[in-house]
Amino acid sequence: KKIVIVGGVAGGATAAARLRRLDETSKIVMFEKGEHISFANCGLPYYIGETITDREKLLVQTVEGMSNKFKLDIRNLSEVIDINRNNNTVTVKDLRTGEQYEEGYDQLVLSPGARPIVPPIPGLKEANAIFTLRNIPDTDRIKSYVDHKNPKRAVIVGGGFIGLEMAENLYERGLYVTIIEMADQVMAPLDYEMASIIHTHLKDKGINLILSDGVKSFEDEGKKVVTQIGKEIETDMIILSIGVRPENELAVRAGLNVGERGGIQVNEYLQTSDPTIYAIGDVIEVKDYINEQPTMIPLAWPANRQGRIVADNIYGKNVRYNGTLGSSIAKVLDYTVATTGNNEKTLKRLGIPYQVVHLHPGSHAGYYPGASPIALKLIFDKETGKIYGAQAVGKDGVDKRIDVIATAIKGNLSVMDLVDIELAYAPPYSSAKDPVNMAGYVAT
Ligand code: FAD
């Protein structure tokens, strides 16, 4: 049996390793158009900010190391440019030589990810120091610019996860940072009142936060950013972080079904509309775990989980992917922001009735030093107690509470059950009634 994988980072590399563990004899070929495979995408902003100082640590696996360890045929700098479904082959372009060839497959796994959106903003092409961040070469470009050109000011376009992580890391490098966000809030998975805690924090730190305004043009070769309402911001560098778009071109050309937002459609076994072709990761449309609507959730947990499931299914295990909850977390300077499940905005849009409770428990016992409040929001169905989602913002203990609630959701626990989760307690860590228990008490 021969399995071909397109994309050698989160989803692709996970699938390859699991496939080999399940079967020692299959031929497994993994194509990656970039130079690096299996690198730590999520660590890239922290290398630019110099919290991570060793570049090698970002390279989780090398082509040679992973090929030997798992007996894989890994070809980097090799772009799959076509899928030929009539004869079960892919056309590959060797980016070193420009040569093209065909490679046959019995089963094909697509994990090409998603790329940063770059809208045609006037002046973009003429701008010198404008960057997007997806991979190691992007990271090297940004870091080298910060290291050698001594920029004093940066404009971040887009206040999502990557935008805020870059804002933090450039701030840590001593730059004066402006964030421009079209919506009235940063961090779309949060509801407005939760995001506003972060708005205040960013401003307190001296970050220039511009909300409800977008970029109209870049002027003076990118030295000036002009916004829709006419603000002018002088800058030495620009980061575009306004979201990602699925790399669906191969799939579209091959006639595979894609959804409204371009995500490849798959069934619960992660098969595309061609049953010999599977797709995983940022490129697919997933079912929202809470509301069951199709959505796109480009995060590392789903890509890794799907990578493993796809390998299991290729070996006949029939494992289902039940949808994505969208649990996510980010560090924003002194704060941590985390969410799981649906927010109010989504439930409202879908017309799903819900109840909300807000509470502000301490991260641990108040009499033990270092406790700080957590703003915790729990959203649920009043009748059944079904938990729809939770959001938390605070300086400490946020990750644990959201992870417990995410676990509760996956375990089908209701808000009534939250009071009964017996959690570990000692004063440095929690209270005898943990914030998650408290949320249950307040909700019921
Ligand atoms: P990727 O990991 O992007 O891999 C796809 C690979 O396929 C790419 O290397 C690409 O070059 C290759 N490829 C594409 N087309 C072809 C082709 N035709 N031929 C050959 N190769 C091809 N998620 C989190 O959950 N938490 C985080 O903290 C977090 N931080 C992030 C920070 C940054 C800066 C970035 C960029 C992403 C972050 N993510 C985070 C998102 C996470 O990295 C992605 O969800 C995950 O990597 C998706 O996996 P994937 O396999 O679908 O795509």
XYZ file of C-alpha atoms and ligand atoms in Angstrom:
497
model
C 0.000 0.000 0.000
C 1.233 3.492 -0.811
C 0.087 6.609 1.006
C 0.948 10.090 -0.168
C 0.689 13.084 2.164
C 0.611 16.697 1.017
C 1.981 19.076 3.684
C 4.605 18.147 6.251
C 3.841 20.204 9.325
C 1.113 19.839 11.977
C -1.476 17.539 10.384
C 0.734 15.930 7.741
C 3.641 14.995 10.011
C 1.290 13.644 12.685
C -0.495 11.481 10.118
C 2.815 10.191 8.742
C 4.167 9.175 12.149
C 0.925 7.458 13.148
C 0.648 5.654 9.799
C 4.086 4.192 10.294
C 3.285 3.094 13.824
C 0.230 1.269 12.522
C 1.978 -0.411 9.625
C 5.640 -1.122 9.117
C 5.485 -2.026 5.452
C 3.460 0.611 3.597
C 5.289 3.143 1.493
C 4.616 6.599 2.914
C 5.647 9.656 0.908
C 5.275 13.113 2.436
C 5.627 16.207 0.244
C 6.356 19.618 1.700
C 6.799 22.635 -0.515
C 8.786 24.540 2.097
C 12.242 23.675 3.322
C 11.175 22.686 6.820
C 8.843 19.988 8.067
C 7.208 19.653 11.448
C 8.227 23.037 12.816
C 6.664 24.779 15.791
C 4.334 27.298 14.072
C 2.921 28.319 17.416
C 6.371 29.156 18.766
C 7.340 31.519 15.946
C 6.172 34.801 17.573
C 8.140 33.956 20.734
C 11.342 33.441 18.780
C 10.903 36.887 17.238
C 10.316 38.253 20.761
C 13.375 36.331 22.020
C 11.563 34.390 24.738
C 12.650 31.384 22.682
C 16.282 32.067 21.883
C 17.401 28.883 20.150
C 16.175 28.731 16.526
C 16.914 25.000 16.389
C 14.240 24.390 19.012
C 11.588 25.521 16.513
C 12.563 22.692 14.216
C 10.834 19.844 15.995
C 11.843 17.268 13.382
C 14.326 17.476 10.521
C 13.789 15.795 7.156
C 16.657 13.428 7.821
C 15.757 12.709 11.439
C 12.094 12.019 10.764
C 12.801 9.985 7.593
C 15.123 7.703 9.518
C 13.051 7.447 12.661
C 9.828 6.513 10.888
C 11.133 5.063 7.606
C 9.364 7.734 5.594
C 10.085 9.105 2.147
C 10.016 12.820 2.918
C 10.555 15.257 0.076
C 10.851 18.881 1.064
C 10.980 21.762 -1.423
C 8.534 19.634 -3.400
C 5.190 21.139 -4.292
C 2.241 18.998 -5.288
C 0.735 20.961 -8.163
C -2.034 18.627 -9.317
C -4.084 15.655 -8.253
C -4.856 13.327 -11.153
C -7.819 11.395 -9.858
C -8.297 9.403 -13.064
C -5.016 7.510 -12.523
C -4.440 8.047 -8.766
C -1.317 10.140 -9.098
C -0.162 13.556 -8.018
C 2.033 15.837 -10.102
C 4.971 17.127 -8.104
C 7.300 20.007 -8.853
C 10.790 19.779 -7.412
C 11.392 23.377 -6.378
C 15.177 22.906 -6.424
C 15.373 21.886 -10.079
C 12.001 22.932 -11.522
C 11.530 19.348 -12.697
C 8.033 17.810 -12.642
C 7.050 14.187 -12.155
C 4.115 12.025 -11.181
C 3.818 9.954 -8.024
C 1.156 7.286 -7.597
C -0.952 6.759 -4.496
C -3.473 4.289 -3.111
C -4.615 6.848 -0.571
C -3.917 10.551 -0.488
C -3.952 12.784 2.607
C -4.190 16.547 2.123
C -2.874 18.730 4.947
C -1.752 21.882 3.109
C -2.941 24.271 5.812
C -4.030 27.862 5.365
C -2.115 30.945 4.344
C -2.305 34.524 5.614
C -4.846 36.688 3.823
C -3.201 39.555 1.962
C -5.891 41.916 0.658
C -5.105 44.229 -2.259
C -4.649 47.352 -0.122
C -3.309 50.331 -2.131
C 0.414 50.822 -1.557
C 0.956 47.260 -0.340
C 3.270 46.302 -3.196
C 5.402 49.397 -2.713
C 5.721 48.909 1.058
C 9.192 47.745 2.082
C 8.882 46.349 5.557
C 5.573 44.511 5.395
C 5.337 40.969 6.700
C 3.026 38.033 7.234
C 3.877 35.169 9.575
C 3.351 31.531 8.794
C 6.634 29.672 8.566
C 10.350 29.704 9.334
C 11.407 31.907 6.377
C 8.740 34.501 7.398
C 10.072 34.359 10.951
C 13.664 34.794 9.826
C 12.665 37.798 7.733
C 10.845 39.513 10.600
C 13.489 38.711 13.194
C 16.330 39.808 10.955
C 14.528 43.095 10.266
C 13.999 43.746 13.984
C 17.571 42.680 14.826
C 19.372 44.685 12.153
C 17.173 47.607 11.066
C 16.416 48.851 14.546
C 12.740 49.673 13.932
C 11.100 51.845 16.573
C 7.453 51.482 15.578
C 5.268 48.666 14.275
C 1.718 48.539 12.980
C -0.139 45.280 13.387
C -3.120 44.959 11.089
C -5.635 42.580 12.688
C -6.211 41.881 16.381
C -6.611 38.111 16.339
C -4.375 35.563 18.033
C -1.343 35.988 15.794
C -1.736 39.783 15.729
C -1.841 40.020 19.516
C 1.029 37.573 19.960
C 3.093 39.646 17.538
C 2.041 42.849 19.314
C 3.286 41.410 22.592
C 6.549 40.152 21.159
C 7.398 43.363 19.308
C 6.458 45.328 22.432
C 8.888 43.116 24.361
C 11.546 44.024 21.794
C 10.986 47.662 22.681
C 8.867 48.814 19.731
C 5.967 51.222 19.941
C 3.088 49.085 18.686
C -0.175 50.117 17.043
C -2.911 47.530 16.471
C -5.547 48.335 13.866
C -8.667 46.158 14.049
C -11.732 46.519 11.852
C -14.138 45.010 14.406
C -15.026 46.797 17.631
C -12.969 44.282 19.612
C -9.833 42.147 19.466
C -9.920 38.319 19.767
C -13.079 37.352 17.926
C -13.781 34.205 20.024
C -14.414 36.452 23.045
C -17.573 38.474 23.528
C -17.174 42.229 23.671
C -17.250 42.724 27.443
C -14.537 40.092 27.906
C -12.373 41.563 25.139
C -12.678 44.996 26.700
C -10.548 43.813 29.644
C -7.805 43.215 27.094
C -8.460 46.566 25.413
C -7.823 48.320 28.736
C -4.715 46.244 29.383
C -3.227 46.968 25.957
C -3.799 50.694 26.434
C -2.356 50.590 29.980
C 0.792 49.069 28.533
C 1.117 51.901 26.039
C -0.041 49.993 22.993
C -1.962 52.151 20.538
C -5.207 50.264 19.921
C -7.406 51.408 17.058
C -10.768 49.622 16.876
C -13.671 49.839 14.395
C -11.318 51.107 11.720
C -9.419 49.449 8.885
C -6.436 50.212 6.709
C -7.231 52.322 3.660
C -3.741 52.555 2.211
C -0.035 52.275 2.829
C 1.904 55.419 1.851
C 5.575 56.408 1.535
C 6.725 52.856 0.779
C 5.043 51.572 3.903
C 6.323 54.276 6.230
C 2.804 55.536 6.784
C -0.492 53.707 7.319
C -3.704 55.578 6.529
C -6.924 54.261 8.035
C -10.466 54.335 6.657
C -11.461 57.199 8.914
C -8.328 59.121 7.975
C -5.903 58.459 10.818
C -2.253 58.511 9.742
C 0.269 56.371 11.577
C 3.998 56.604 10.952
C 5.710 53.225 11.188
C 8.928 51.319 10.519
C 7.291 47.957 9.904
C 3.884 46.386 9.282
C 2.570 42.945 10.183
C -0.513 41.753 8.310
C -2.428 39.339 10.518
C -6.016 39.572 9.394
C -6.726 35.881 9.190
C -6.013 32.866 7.028
C -7.490 31.320 3.914
C -7.479 27.558 3.244
C -4.942 26.361 0.677
C -7.687 24.669 -1.294
C -6.458 25.188 -4.865
C -5.364 21.585 -5.415
C -8.668 20.277 -4.124
C -10.737 22.726 -6.162
C -8.852 21.913 -9.358
C -9.347 18.213 -8.666
C -13.097 18.779 -8.324
C -13.359 17.921 -4.627
C -16.260 19.545 -2.783
C -15.488 22.695 -0.842
C -17.769 24.730 1.411
C -18.851 28.352 1.292
C -15.664 29.659 2.881
C -13.462 27.435 0.750
C -12.777 24.675 3.269
C -12.554 21.175 1.818
C -15.643 19.248 2.848
C -15.050 15.915 4.565
C -17.246 13.284 6.198
C -16.826 12.251 9.831
C -14.035 9.870 8.770
C -12.256 12.862 7.192
C -12.773 11.592 3.652
C -13.342 14.150 0.926
C -15.940 13.692 -1.808
C -13.393 11.248 -3.316
C -13.131 8.389 -0.798
C -9.460 7.684 -1.630
C -8.575 11.270 -0.684
C -8.618 12.443 2.939
C -8.157 16.018 4.141
C -7.253 17.407 7.570
C -6.154 20.548 9.382
C -6.654 24.204 8.557
C -7.770 23.415 5.005
C -10.991 21.594 5.966
C -14.434 22.678 6.929
C -15.376 21.158 10.274
C -18.610 20.758 12.173
C -18.901 23.101 15.147
C -19.103 20.759 18.126
C -21.768 22.866 19.863
C -24.087 24.102 17.132
C -23.226 21.517 14.447
C -22.955 24.134 11.708
C -20.096 23.976 9.210
C -17.209 26.258 10.176
C -13.470 26.781 9.831
C -11.325 26.575 12.973
C -7.624 26.770 12.128
C -5.953 25.510 15.306
C -3.250 23.028 16.163
C -5.279 20.649 18.339
C -7.769 19.782 15.591
C -4.945 19.368 13.035
C -3.096 16.958 15.317
C -6.174 14.987 16.309
C -7.327 14.715 12.718
C -3.828 13.626 11.641
C -4.040 10.692 13.976
C -7.625 9.825 13.089
C -6.891 9.878 9.374
C -4.079 7.363 9.864
C -6.370 5.155 11.945
C -9.048 5.275 9.265
C -6.655 4.448 6.452
C -6.038 1.270 8.446
C -9.722 0.526 8.788
C -10.273 1.589 12.373
C -13.320 3.747 11.576
C -12.648 6.490 14.092
C -15.004 9.460 13.891
C -14.058 13.116 14.195
C -16.962 14.611 16.107
C -16.424 18.282 15.401
C -14.335 21.111 16.748
C -15.019 22.888 20.014
C -12.545 25.683 19.278
C -10.847 25.679 22.666
C -8.175 28.337 22.404
C -5.816 30.347 24.546
C -3.397 33.222 24.167
C -1.054 35.198 26.340
C -1.535 38.941 25.979
C 1.199 40.583 28.033
C 0.209 40.144 31.700
C -3.091 38.466 30.859
C -4.232 35.105 29.602
C -7.306 34.844 27.423
C -8.986 31.493 26.872
C -12.259 30.284 25.432
C -14.068 27.086 24.624
C -17.265 26.364 22.728
C -19.617 29.022 21.407
C -19.759 32.666 22.419
C -22.873 34.809 22.733
C -22.332 36.392 19.328
C -22.519 32.989 17.630
C -25.534 31.771 19.601
C -27.375 35.016 18.893
C -26.621 34.774 15.181
C -27.991 31.229 15.111
C -31.039 32.113 17.209
C -30.160 29.616 19.940
C -31.579 30.727 23.324
C -29.013 30.814 26.140
C -28.306 32.071 29.620
C -25.108 33.761 30.774
C -23.403 34.079 34.130
C -20.405 36.270 34.879
C -18.235 35.806 37.930
C -14.905 37.078 39.175
C -13.447 34.486 41.522
C -9.833 34.590 42.688
C -7.311 32.390 40.894
C -6.549 30.839 44.273
C -7.308 31.447 47.951
C -7.249 35.197 48.657
C -5.214 34.796 51.856
C -2.351 33.139 49.986
C -0.182 35.734 48.184
C -0.420 36.306 44.479
C -4.108 35.615 43.873
C -5.734 37.645 41.109
C -9.301 37.725 39.840
C -10.433 35.706 36.849
C -13.240 37.150 34.745
C -15.176 34.003 33.941
C -18.191 33.831 31.668
C -20.275 30.707 31.308
C -22.941 30.297 28.626
C -25.510 27.507 28.836
C -29.040 26.373 28.131
C -31.312 27.338 30.978
C -33.651 24.378 30.581
C -31.248 21.491 30.097
C -28.108 22.966 31.655
C -26.148 22.076 28.520
C -22.909 24.068 28.474
C -22.492 26.072 25.267
C -19.238 27.776 26.044
C -16.994 29.618 28.452
C -14.541 32.493 28.321
C -11.958 33.556 30.864
C -9.567 36.479 31.129
C -7.115 36.940 33.975
C -3.512 36.906 35.057
C -3.400 33.429 36.536
C -5.298 30.151 36.496
C -7.280 30.913 33.336
C -5.952 27.963 31.348
C -6.942 25.403 33.964
C -10.535 26.629 34.299
C -11.209 26.709 30.574
C -9.629 23.290 30.128
C -11.828 21.823 32.860
C -14.937 23.311 31.251
C -13.840 22.063 27.801
C -13.499 18.602 29.328
C -16.927 18.945 30.926
C -18.447 19.826 27.554
C -16.840 16.838 25.846
C -17.988 14.636 28.707
C -21.563 15.895 28.296
C -21.637 17.378 31.775
C -24.234 20.069 32.420
C -23.869 23.268 34.484
C -25.490 21.328 37.325
C -22.637 18.833 37.173
C -19.971 21.554 37.455
C -20.627 21.869 41.180
C -19.818 18.201 41.568
C -16.432 18.129 39.875
C -14.015 17.404 42.670
C -10.928 19.446 41.853
C -7.511 19.507 43.479
C -7.180 22.196 46.121
C -4.499 23.790 48.243
C -4.244 27.568 48.839
C -1.493 28.287 46.260
C -3.596 26.725 43.490
C -7.288 27.157 44.045
C -10.056 27.510 46.604
C -12.076 24.800 48.313
C -14.772 25.916 45.897
C -12.895 26.214 42.633
C -13.964 28.921 40.134
C -15.429 26.137 37.974
C -17.558 24.916 40.919
C -18.534 28.519 41.609
C -19.670 28.949 38.015
C -21.901 25.920 38.507
C -23.353 27.321 41.758
C -24.044 30.707 40.196
C -25.655 29.104 37.149
C -28.024 26.809 39.040
P 0.343 23.577 8.478
O 0.883 23.185 9.784
O 0.401 25.005 8.076
O 1.097 22.724 7.374
C 0.777 22.804 6.025
C 2.029 22.625 5.198
O 1.657 22.225 3.894
C 2.807 23.927 5.017
O 4.111 23.791 5.528
C 2.800 24.160 3.521
O 4.017 24.665 3.032
C 2.542 22.786 2.962
N 1.891 22.798 1.654
C 0.809 23.531 1.279
N 0.474 23.256 0.009
C 1.359 22.333 -0.436
C 1.528 21.670 -1.677
N 0.713 21.909 -2.703
N 2.543 20.802 -1.815
C 3.378 20.556 -0.753
N 3.260 21.150 0.449
C 2.264 22.032 0.603
N -2.690 27.083 16.794
C -2.976 26.842 18.082
O -3.837 25.995 18.365
N -2.329 27.513 19.090
C -1.377 28.445 18.839
O -0.791 29.030 19.772
C -1.073 28.740 17.484
N -0.156 29.688 17.181
C 0.136 29.919 15.873
C 1.082 30.890 15.576
C 1.419 31.150 14.272
C 2.425 32.219 13.958
C 0.806 30.401 13.211
C 1.169 30.665 11.777
C -0.150 29.452 13.504
C -0.491 29.191 14.827
N -1.463 28.244 15.155
C -1.757 28.008 16.472
C -2.207 27.500 14.119
C -1.603 26.124 13.843
O -0.237 26.282 13.592
C -2.313 25.503 12.654
O -3.669 25.340 12.983
C -1.744 24.146 12.247
O -0.388 24.251 11.937
C -2.512 23.579 11.059
O -1.934 22.405 10.596
P -2.000 22.000 9.068
O -1.288 20.694 8.943
O -3.376 22.116 8.584
O -1.172 23.141 8.311
